[in-house]
Every structure is written in C-alpha cells, then in structure tokens.
Coordinates of C-alpha atoms in Angstrom, one line a residue:
Chain A
M1 CA -74.7 1.9 -58.1
S2 CA -76.8 0.5 -55.3
T3 CA -76.1 -3.1 -54.6
S4 CA -78.9 -3.7 -52.0
Q5 CA -81.5 -6.2 -53.2
Q6 CA -84.8 -5.2 -51.7
A7 CA -87.8 -7.4 -51.1
I8 CA -90.0 -7.2 -54.2
L9 CA -92.4 -10.0 -55.1
V10 CA -93.0 -11.1 -58.7
A11 CA -96.5 -12.1 -59.9
V12 CA -98.1 -12.7 -63.3
S13 CA -101.6 -11.7 -64.4
T14 CA -103.4 -12.5 -67.7
V15 CA -105.9 -10.6 -69.7
I16 CA -107.7 -13.0 -72.0
F17 CA -110.1 -11.4 -74.5
A18 CA -112.9 -13.2 -76.3
L19 CA -115.8 -11.9 -78.3
L20 CA -118.9 -13.1 -76.5
P21 CA -122.6 -12.0 -76.5
D22 CA -123.7 -9.9 -73.5
R23 CA -127.1 -10.4 -71.9
G24 CA -128.8 -8.3 -74.5
G25 CA -127.2 -10.5 -77.3
D26 CA -124.7 -7.9 -78.5
V27 CA -121.2 -9.3 -79.2
R28 CA -118.6 -7.5 -77.1
V29 CA -115.1 -7.9 -75.8
H30 CA -115.2 -10.1 -72.6
L31 CA -112.5 -11.3 -70.3
P32 CA -112.5 -14.0 -67.5
L33 CA -112.2 -12.8 -63.9
V34 CA -111.4 -14.8 -60.8
R35 CA -112.7 -14.2 -57.3
R36 CA -109.9 -13.8 -54.8
T37 CA -110.0 -16.1 -51.8
R38 CA -107.4 -14.3 -49.7
D39 CA -106.4 -10.9 -48.5
P40 CA -105.6 -8.4 -49.8
F41 CA -108.9 -7.8 -51.7
A42 CA -110.5 -11.1 -50.4
D43 CA -113.8 -11.9 -52.3
Q44 CA -113.1 -9.2 -54.9
W45 CA -112.8 -10.0 -58.6
A46 CA -109.3 -9.9 -60.2
L47 CA -107.4 -11.0 -63.3
P48 CA -106.3 -14.6 -63.3
G49 CA -102.7 -14.9 -62.0
G50 CA -100.4 -15.8 -59.1
W51 CA -96.8 -15.9 -58.0
V52 CA -94.0 -16.8 -60.2
R53 CA -92.0 -19.9 -59.1
T54 CA -88.2 -19.7 -59.2
S55 CA -88.0 -22.6 -61.6
E56 CA -90.5 -21.4 -64.3
S57 CA -90.4 -18.8 -67.0
L58 CA -92.6 -15.8 -66.7
S59 CA -94.8 -16.9 -69.6
G60 CA -94.8 -20.4 -68.0
A61 CA -96.1 -18.9 -64.8
G62 CA -98.8 -17.1 -66.8
R63 CA -99.9 -20.3 -68.5
R64 CA -99.9 -22.3 -65.3
T65 CA -101.8 -19.8 -63.2
L66 CA -104.3 -19.1 -65.9
A67 CA -105.0 -22.9 -66.3
E68 CA -105.2 -23.4 -62.6
T69 CA -107.7 -20.6 -62.0
T70 CA -109.8 -20.7 -65.1
G71 CA -109.1 -23.9 -67.1
L72 CA -108.1 -21.7 -70.1
R73 CA -105.1 -22.9 -72.2
P74 CA -104.7 -20.4 -75.1
S75 CA -102.2 -21.5 -77.7
Y76 CA -100.1 -18.4 -77.3
L77 CA -99.6 -15.8 -74.6
E78 CA -97.8 -12.6 -75.3
Q79 CA -96.2 -10.2 -72.8
L80 CA -98.3 -7.1 -72.6
Y81 CA -96.6 -4.9 -70.0
T82 CA -95.1 -5.0 -66.5
F83 CA -96.9 -3.0 -63.8
G84 CA -94.9 -2.1 -60.8
R85 CA -96.2 1.1 -59.1
P86 CA -94.9 1.0 -55.5
D87 CA -98.5 1.3 -54.0
R88 CA -100.3 -1.1 -56.3
S89 CA -100.6 -3.8 -53.6
P90 CA -101.3 -2.9 -50.0
G91 CA -98.5 -3.8 -47.5
Q92 CA -96.1 -5.4 -50.0
R93 CA -94.3 -4.4 -53.1
V94 CA -95.5 -6.6 -56.0
V95 CA -94.4 -6.3 -59.6
S96 CA -96.8 -8.0 -62.0
V97 CA -95.8 -9.1 -65.5
V98 CA -99.0 -9.1 -67.5
Y99 CA -99.6 -11.5 -70.4
S100 CA -102.4 -11.4 -72.8
A101 CA -104.1 -13.5 -75.4
L102 CA -107.0 -13.2 -77.8
V103 CA -109.0 -16.5 -78.0
R104 CA -111.7 -17.9 -80.3
N105 CA -115.0 -18.8 -78.8
H106 CA -114.3 -22.5 -78.8
E107 CA -111.2 -21.9 -76.8
A108 CA -113.0 -19.5 -74.4
A109 CA -115.5 -22.3 -73.6
A110 CA -112.8 -23.9 -71.4
A111 CA -113.4 -21.2 -68.8
V112 CA -116.7 -22.3 -67.3
E113 CA -118.5 -19.7 -65.2
G114 CA -119.1 -20.5 -61.6
E115 CA -118.9 -19.0 -58.1
N116 CA -115.3 -18.0 -58.6
V117 CA -114.9 -17.5 -62.3
R118 CA -117.0 -15.3 -64.6
W119 CA -116.7 -13.6 -68.0
T120 CA -117.3 -9.9 -67.9
S121 CA -117.6 -7.3 -70.6
A122 CA -114.3 -5.4 -70.6
D123 CA -115.9 -2.0 -70.9
D124 CA -118.0 -2.7 -67.7
C125 CA -115.0 -4.0 -65.8
T126 CA -114.6 -1.8 -62.7
G127 CA -113.9 -2.3 -59.0
L128 CA -111.3 -5.0 -59.5
A129 CA -108.6 -5.8 -57.0
F130 CA -105.2 -4.0 -57.1
D131 CA -104.6 -1.9 -60.3
H132 CA -106.4 -4.4 -62.4
D133 CA -109.0 -1.9 -63.7
E134 CA -106.1 0.0 -65.2
I135 CA -104.5 -3.1 -66.6
V136 CA -107.8 -4.0 -68.4
Q137 CA -108.3 -0.5 -69.8
Y138 CA -104.7 -0.5 -71.1
A139 CA -105.1 -4.0 -72.8
L140 CA -108.4 -2.8 -74.3
W141 CA -106.8 0.4 -75.6
R142 CA -104.0 -1.7 -77.2
L143 CA -106.6 -4.0 -78.8
R144 CA -108.6 -1.1 -80.2
T145 CA -105.6 0.7 -81.6
K146 CA -104.3 -2.5 -83.2
V147 CA -107.5 -4.2 -84.5
Q148 CA -107.2 -2.4 -87.9
H149 CA -104.4 -4.9 -88.6
A150 CA -106.2 -8.0 -89.9
H151 CA -103.6 -10.2 -88.3
V152 CA -104.9 -9.0 -84.9
A153 CA -108.6 -9.5 -85.6
Q154 CA -107.8 -12.9 -87.1
H155 CA -107.0 -14.2 -83.6
F156 CA -110.8 -14.1 -83.1
L157 CA -111.5 -15.9 -86.4
D158 CA -110.7 -19.1 -88.2
E159 CA -107.7 -19.1 -90.5
Q160 CA -109.9 -18.2 -93.4
F161 CA -112.7 -15.6 -93.1
S162 CA -115.1 -13.6 -95.1
L163 CA -114.9 -9.8 -95.1
A164 CA -118.3 -9.8 -93.3
Q165 CA -116.8 -11.9 -90.5
L166 CA -113.8 -9.6 -90.3
R167 CA -116.1 -6.6 -90.1
E168 CA -118.2 -8.1 -87.3
V169 CA -115.0 -8.5 -85.3
H170 CA -114.1 -4.9 -85.8
E171 CA -117.7 -3.8 -84.9
A172 CA -117.5 -5.9 -81.7
V173 CA -114.1 -4.6 -80.7
L174 CA -114.8 -0.9 -81.6
Q175 CA -118.5 -1.1 -80.5
R176 CA -119.8 0.8 -83.5
H177 CA -121.4 0.1 -86.8
L178 CA -119.2 0.1 -89.9
D179 CA -120.5 0.6 -93.4
P180 CA -119.9 -2.7 -95.3
A181 CA -118.9 -1.1 -98.6
N182 CA -116.4 1.3 -96.9
F183 CA -115.0 -1.4 -94.8
R184 CA -114.4 -3.6 -97.8
R185 CA -112.7 -0.8 -99.6
Q186 CA -110.4 0.0 -96.7
V187 CA -109.4 -3.6 -96.0
E188 CA -108.8 -4.4 -99.6
G189 CA -106.7 -1.3 -100.0
S190 CA -104.7 -1.9 -96.8
G191 CA -102.8 -4.9 -97.9
T192 CA -103.5 -6.7 -94.6
V193 CA -105.5 -9.5 -96.2
V194 CA -105.2 -11.7 -99.3
E195 CA -107.8 -13.8 -101.0
T196 CA -107.3 -17.5 -100.4
G197 CA -109.0 -18.5 -103.6
E198 CA -111.7 -20.3 -101.7
R199 CA -115.3 -19.3 -100.9
Q200 CA -117.5 -19.7 -97.9
T201 CA -119.5 -22.9 -97.9
G202 CA -123.3 -22.7 -97.5
G203 CA -126.4 -22.6 -99.4
R204 CA -126.0 -19.2 -101.1
H205 CA -126.0 -18.7 -104.8
R206 CA -122.8 -16.7 -104.8
P207 CA -120.9 -17.5 -101.5
P208 CA -118.5 -14.8 -100.2
K209 CA -114.8 -15.0 -100.9
L210 CA -112.5 -16.1 -98.1
Y211 CA -109.4 -14.2 -97.0
R212 CA -106.4 -14.7 -94.7
A213 CA -104.4 -12.1 -92.8
V214 CA -101.0 -10.9 -93.8
V215 CA -98.7 -10.5 -90.8
P216 CA -96.6 -7.4 -91.2
E217 CA -92.9 -7.5 -90.6
G218 CA -92.1 -6.8 -86.9
S219 CA -95.5 -7.6 -85.6
A220 CA -95.4 -11.0 -84.0
G221 CA -98.1 -10.5 -81.4
P222 CA -101.7 -9.3 -81.5
L223 CA -101.4 -6.6 -78.9
Q224 CA -97.8 -5.6 -79.4
S225 CA -94.8 -7.4 -80.8
A226 CA -93.8 -10.5 -78.9
G227 CA -90.5 -10.5 -77.3
P228 CA -87.8 -13.1 -78.0
L229 CA -88.7 -15.1 -74.9
A230 CA -92.4 -15.0 -75.1
Chain B
M1 CA -103.5 -21.3 -57.0
S2 CA -100.1 -21.4 -55.4
T3 CA -99.7 -19.0 -52.5
S4 CA -96.0 -19.4 -51.9
Q5 CA -94.0 -16.4 -52.7
Q6 CA -90.6 -17.4 -53.9
A7 CA -87.4 -15.4 -53.8
I8 CA -87.1 -13.6 -57.1
L9 CA -85.0 -10.4 -57.4
V10 CA -86.2 -7.4 -59.6
A11 CA -83.7 -5.4 -61.6
V12 CA -83.9 -2.8 -64.3
S13 CA -81.7 -2.4 -67.4
T14 CA -81.6 0.3 -70.0
V15 CA -80.9 0.2 -73.7
I16 CA -80.0 3.8 -74.9
F17 CA -79.5 4.2 -78.6
A18 CA -77.7 7.1 -80.3
L19 CA -76.4 7.6 -83.8
L20 CA -72.7 8.1 -83.5
P21 CA -69.8 7.7 -85.9
D22 CA -67.7 4.6 -85.5
R23 CA -63.9 4.7 -85.9
G24 CA -64.2 4.7 -89.7
G25 CA -66.5 7.7 -89.5
D26 CA -69.7 5.8 -90.5
V27 CA -72.7 6.8 -88.5
R28 CA -74.2 3.7 -86.7
V29 CA -76.5 2.8 -83.9
H30 CA -74.5 2.9 -80.6
L31 CA -75.3 2.2 -77.0
P32 CA -73.6 2.9 -73.7
L33 CA -72.2 -0.1 -71.8
V34 CA -71.0 -0.2 -68.2
R35 CA -68.2 -2.4 -66.8
R36 CA -69.4 -4.6 -63.9
T37 CA -67.4 -4.2 -60.7
R38 CA -68.9 -7.3 -58.9
D39 CA -69.7 -10.9 -59.5
P40 CA -71.5 -12.4 -61.4
F41 CA -69.7 -11.3 -64.5
A42 CA -67.2 -9.0 -62.7
D43 CA -65.2 -6.9 -65.2
Q44 CA -67.5 -7.8 -68.1
W45 CA -69.5 -5.2 -70.0
A46 CA -73.2 -5.0 -69.4
L47 CA -76.2 -2.7 -69.9
P48 CA -76.6 0.1 -67.4
G49 CA -78.9 -0.9 -64.6
G50 CA -79.3 -2.1 -61.1
W51 CA -81.8 -3.3 -58.4
V52 CA -85.2 -1.7 -58.0
R53 CA -85.8 -0.1 -54.6
T54 CA -89.1 -0.9 -52.9
S55 CA -90.0 2.8 -52.8
E56 CA -89.4 3.7 -56.4
S57 CA -91.3 3.0 -59.7
L58 CA -89.8 0.7 -62.3
S59 CA -89.1 3.6 -64.7
G60 CA -87.8 5.6 -61.7
A61 CA -85.3 2.8 -61.0
G62 CA -84.4 2.8 -64.7
R63 CA -83.7 6.6 -64.7
R64 CA -81.8 6.5 -61.4
T65 CA -79.5 3.6 -62.3
L66 CA -78.9 5.0 -65.8
A67 CA -77.9 8.4 -64.4
E68 CA -75.7 6.8 -61.6
T69 CA -73.8 4.6 -64.0
T70 CA -73.5 6.7 -67.1
G71 CA -74.7 10.3 -66.4
L72 CA -77.4 10.0 -69.0
R73 CA -80.7 11.6 -68.3
P74 CA -83.0 11.0 -71.4
S75 CA -86.2 13.0 -71.4
Y76 CA -88.3 9.8 -71.7
L77 CA -87.8 6.1 -71.0
E78 CA -90.2 3.6 -72.4
Q79 CA -90.7 0.0 -71.2
L80 CA -89.3 -2.4 -73.8
Y81 CA -89.8 -5.9 -72.4
T82 CA -89.3 -7.9 -69.2
F83 CA -86.7 -10.7 -69.3
G84 CA -87.1 -13.5 -66.8
R85 CA -85.7 -16.8 -68.0
P86 CA -84.9 -18.9 -64.9
D87 CA -81.2 -19.3 -65.9
R88 CA -80.4 -15.8 -67.0
S89 CA -78.3 -15.0 -63.9
P90 CA -76.1 -17.6 -62.2
G91 CA -77.0 -18.6 -58.7
Q92 CA -80.1 -16.4 -58.3
R93 CA -83.4 -15.7 -60.0
V94 CA -83.5 -12.2 -61.4
V95 CA -86.3 -10.7 -63.5
S96 CA -85.1 -7.6 -65.4
V97 CA -87.5 -5.0 -66.6
V98 CA -85.8 -3.3 -69.6
Y99 CA -86.4 0.3 -70.5
S100 CA -85.2 2.0 -73.6
A101 CA -84.7 5.4 -75.1
L102 CA -83.5 7.0 -78.3
V103 CA -81.3 10.0 -77.7
R104 CA -80.0 12.9 -79.8
N105 CA -76.3 13.4 -79.9
H106 CA -76.3 16.4 -77.6
E107 CA -78.0 14.2 -75.0
A108 CA -75.7 11.3 -75.6
A109 CA -72.7 13.5 -74.8
A110 CA -73.6 13.2 -71.1
A111 CA -72.2 9.6 -71.1
V112 CA -68.5 10.3 -71.2
E113 CA -66.4 7.3 -72.1
G114 CA -63.9 6.1 -69.5
E115 CA -62.6 3.0 -67.9
N116 CA -66.0 1.8 -66.9
V117 CA -68.3 3.4 -69.5
R118 CA -68.1 3.1 -73.3
W119 CA -70.2 3.6 -76.3
T120 CA -70.3 0.5 -78.6
S121 CA -71.8 -0.2 -82.0
A122 CA -75.0 -2.2 -81.3
D123 CA -74.2 -4.6 -84.2
D124 CA -70.8 -5.4 -82.7
C125 CA -72.1 -5.9 -79.2
T126 CA -71.3 -9.5 -78.1
G127 CA -70.0 -11.1 -75.0
L128 CA -72.0 -9.0 -72.6
A129 CA -73.0 -10.2 -69.1
F130 CA -76.2 -12.1 -68.4
D131 CA -78.6 -12.3 -71.4
H132 CA -77.7 -8.7 -72.4
D133 CA -76.5 -9.7 -75.9
E134 CA -80.0 -11.0 -76.5
I135 CA -81.6 -7.9 -75.1
V136 CA -79.6 -5.6 -77.3
Q137 CA -80.5 -7.7 -80.4
Y138 CA -84.1 -7.5 -79.5
A139 CA -84.1 -3.7 -79.0
L140 CA -82.2 -3.3 -82.3
W141 CA -84.7 -5.5 -84.1
R142 CA -87.6 -3.4 -82.7
L143 CA -85.8 -0.2 -83.8
R144 CA -85.2 -1.5 -87.3
T145 CA -88.8 -2.7 -87.8
K146 CA -90.2 0.6 -86.5
V147 CA -87.9 3.2 -88.0
Q148 CA -90.1 3.5 -91.1
H149 CA -92.5 5.5 -88.8
A150 CA -91.0 9.0 -88.9
H151 CA -92.1 9.6 -85.3
V152 CA -89.5 7.0 -84.3
A153 CA -86.7 8.3 -86.4
Q154 CA -87.5 11.8 -85.2
H155 CA -86.2 10.9 -81.7
F156 CA -82.7 11.2 -83.2
L157 CA -83.5 14.5 -84.9
D158 CA -84.6 18.0 -84.0
E159 CA -88.3 18.8 -84.0
Q160 CA -88.0 20.0 -87.6
F161 CA -85.9 18.1 -90.1
S162 CA -85.2 18.0 -93.8
L163 CA -85.9 14.8 -95.8
A164 CA -82.2 14.4 -96.3
Q165 CA -81.7 14.3 -92.5
L166 CA -84.5 11.8 -92.1
R167 CA -82.9 9.6 -94.8
E168 CA -79.6 9.8 -93.0
V169 CA -81.2 8.4 -89.9
H170 CA -82.8 5.6 -91.8
E171 CA -79.5 4.8 -93.5
A172 CA -77.6 4.7 -90.2
V173 CA -80.3 2.5 -88.5
L174 CA -80.7 0.1 -91.4
Q175 CA -77.0 0.3 -92.4
R176 CA -77.8 0.5 -96.1
H177 CA -77.9 3.2 -98.8
L178 CA -81.3 4.6 -99.7
D179 CA -82.0 6.2 -103.0
P180 CA -82.9 9.9 -102.3
A181 CA -85.7 10.2 -104.8
N182 CA -87.4 6.9 -103.8
F183 CA -87.0 7.8 -100.2
R184 CA -88.7 11.2 -100.7
R185 CA -91.6 9.6 -102.6
Q186 CA -92.1 6.9 -100.0
V187 CA -92.0 9.3 -97.0
E188 CA -94.3 11.9 -98.7
G189 CA -96.7 9.2 -99.6
S190 CA -96.7 7.6 -96.1
G191 CA -98.5 10.4 -94.3
T192 CA -95.9 10.1 -91.5
V193 CA -94.5 13.6 -92.0
V194 CA -96.0 17.0 -92.7
E195 CA -94.3 20.2 -94.0
T196 CA -93.8 22.8 -91.3
G197 CA -93.8 25.7 -93.8
E198 CA -90.2 26.5 -92.9
R199 CA -86.9 25.9 -94.7
Q200 CA -83.5 24.9 -93.5
T201 CA -81.3 27.9 -92.8
G202 CA -77.9 28.1 -94.5
G203 CA -76.2 29.5 -97.5
R204 CA -77.9 27.6 -100.2
H205 CA -79.9 29.2 -103.0
R206 CA -82.9 27.0 -102.4
P207 CA -82.7 25.6 -98.9
P208 CA -84.6 22.3 -98.2
K209 CA -88.1 22.3 -96.8
L210 CA -88.5 21.3 -93.1
Y211 CA -90.9 18.6 -91.9
R212 CA -92.2 17.3 -88.6
A213 CA -93.3 13.8 -87.7
V214 CA -97.0 12.8 -87.4
V215 CA -97.5 10.4 -84.4
P216 CA -100.0 7.7 -85.4
E217 CA -102.8 6.8 -83.0
G218 CA -101.8 4.2 -80.5
S219 CA -98.0 4.7 -80.9
A220 CA -96.8 6.6 -78.0
G221 CA -93.3 5.2 -77.7
P222 CA -90.5 4.8 -80.3
L223 CA -89.8 1.1 -79.9
Q224 CA -93.3 0.0 -78.9
S225 CA -96.3 1.7 -77.4
A226 CA -95.7 3.1 -74.0
G227 CA -97.7 1.7 -71.2
P228 CA -99.9 3.8 -69.0
L229 CA -97.3 4.0 -66.3
A230 CA -94.2 4.5 -68.4

C-alpha cells in the first residue's frame, strides 16, 4: 500500500435548484451561479463554493461558502457526489464534494441577482468554469429521475399541496405538459401522497383537497439518500 | 470567499459486500477487512483503502488500493459517500471518498484470508479504525433499503436466477425468513424481474423458471445511483 500523501486540494460546490419563471414566463429549473474573481477561469460563471477549512465539516463548508457567495441559507444540504477527475482544474489537483438543495421560491429570494450572482435556467447552463457544466447536468438528471417521488417534488412546495400544484412542479422539472386526469390517477395509485383532510382556501365553490408527501423508507434526501453525516 | 487552501488529505476506502457462510453455516453479508500496519490505529482492522495519487481518478485509487491490499478486482465500483468529519482521523484532517461493490462468491474468492486480510460478517463489524464502523453501518443500511430492487440483489447472482435464489439473497441480506409464496407474488408484481424463457438445469421433473432483473430508470448503481464519473 502506498503511504505517500500527495497534494490534493479539497473544495465544495453547491447546486441549488429553484423553480423560477424564465424571461418568457415559463417556470423552469433554475440555479444560482457566481462570477469567479480569480484564476483559473477568472470572470467565468461557476457554481457557488470554495475551499474546505480544516476545522469545518464538508457540509459546513458547503453552507458557509454558499451563504458567503449568494446569501442563500437552505434548511438542508445533501451530499450529491464527489468529483475528482485529475484534469478538472488546471495546474492543481482539486477534489470537489458537491452538495445540493431544492429550495422554495421564498428561500430562493435570498440570492439577489447582481454583477456577480445570477439565476440561470439549468438547461441553458453551459460554459461554466471547471467541470461545472457536467455537475449541473448530473444534478438535473438526478432531479428528473427522482421527481416522481412526491417527497422530492415537495421540497419545492409547502407542506400541504393540491394535486394541481404537484403537477405544476412535475411539468416545470420535466418541461412537458402532463394530462391532469392521468397525473391524478398515477399519483393517487403510487402511495407517495396522502390526503391531509384539509382543502385549499380560496373563493372556489369546491376547493381542491390538500395532500402531503409520504417519504419512502431509505430515501432521506431529495436527490439521493443523505448520508449519516450530511 | 476564503481563498486559503488548507491542508486536507484525500483517501479512498472500499466496502465490498459478498454473501458468505458464517461459522455456523448461515449465509450473511460479509466484507473484507485489512489489518493496519502503521499508526494511527496500527494493528487494528480497517476497510481496504489508501491515499489518492495526484495522477489517478478517485475510482482508480479505489480499485488500485483494493487490489493491492486484498487482491479483489470487482468489475464495477460505485461511489457511496464522502466522509469528512474534522475529527475522524487523529492528528490530521483526512477526507475519505468511499467506494462500494457487491461481488459474487467466485469474485470474492480473490481475497484470501490471512494474517492481514479477513472476511467479517458486516453485522458483527465493530472496533474498526477511524470512523469505519459507521461507514460499514451506512453501507449496510443502503444495501438493506435497496435490496428490494432485483437489480441490486442480482449483483450477488448470475445473470439468470430462479426466484428461490433471489429469495435466498433477500434472506441473507435482511437476516430473516421470507415466505416463498408471498415472496414470489411480491416479486412478480413488482415489475423488477422478467422471465428469460429458460429453466434451471438439473435433475428435477419440473425445473424452476429463470428470471433476469429489470434496471429501473435512474438507478445505475446497486447502493445508490452511480455518478457520471464512477
């Protein structure tokens, strides 16, 4: 077994997804990007992140660097994946532990757009620094393959939601129209939601029923299961 | 954003699960451990692993250190989780990217037990170096919550298997008896297996049908979805 400890730097990055309207008004998956101020990739857009300090946990580093760069403080970050290809950062070996969160729009509002922060549609996200294009595509793929679990979609909604609200989340994530009757049948048959016994408030004659998500066993996190030290 | 790069070391560890008989003859989940030859934790048992070299990928480091310490060369390693609690290694900050594999018994045979390598029942695995007890328990929890997907259990079986063989895998992983008729009904109703059209060979009058696993969308790896660079 090799005992040599070689110089590898450890960074964290965060992929924060919110459902926001694009310029045409269509609700789509967006994420905040931060403009780099230093080389490598000075002036290019990148995922929020930074170096891990020796005294902090990996998720703590994720929370700190996300707050420092964007102002975002999601209630929960889950570890998504660790990226460590030898050539992913020019001139130095950097391993990046990537954390992720799905946030509701009132939480997303903490990241105010400016010269060095912007929200971008995840599908239009290219030309980022390092391997961040690839990281975004991976996170988006995870979201799309897992959104059929209501406990994932629920991270974009309030605790209680109507089936129409749940369908709108699916439509925004998957970027396609879903037939309301089919969607209702599938969700009700899936066992992933239960009625709360309450109805949506509002002026309608027969307001829609409200539901909450059922979290399946072994699925702690929205994009994959959280680890024990998340 | 902090620009200081602090001294953090990057290691890999591997959790390799096989279904082997214990001393009483019961088939249980086992994993190979390696005796440490150096401090910290000299002479204690630990997961196979070592330092990542600057020139190799994380999964490449996992494969290399696993082969060097145990002789095991599983066809596929998936990234399980990255452990980085500040106090997990005495006197130095070490982040460990953990890889995992499920291996069939003919593959497991490559790890020959000796003074410095042994197979241990995962449930009896305590007193390991570092936070490796916790890593083993996490990997075991992932296995137990995911084994209901036949594509996970199938990693312990040949490409084609009978429902009795599949049930034996579930029984060994979950450590409880499963009713054959109920198990058959559940598996056939789950859509996770399909008949191959072939039957088990052997001397029986009516040999059992053979099945293969259906891999669900978005589930590339047995313990969690593999990343793009696995």
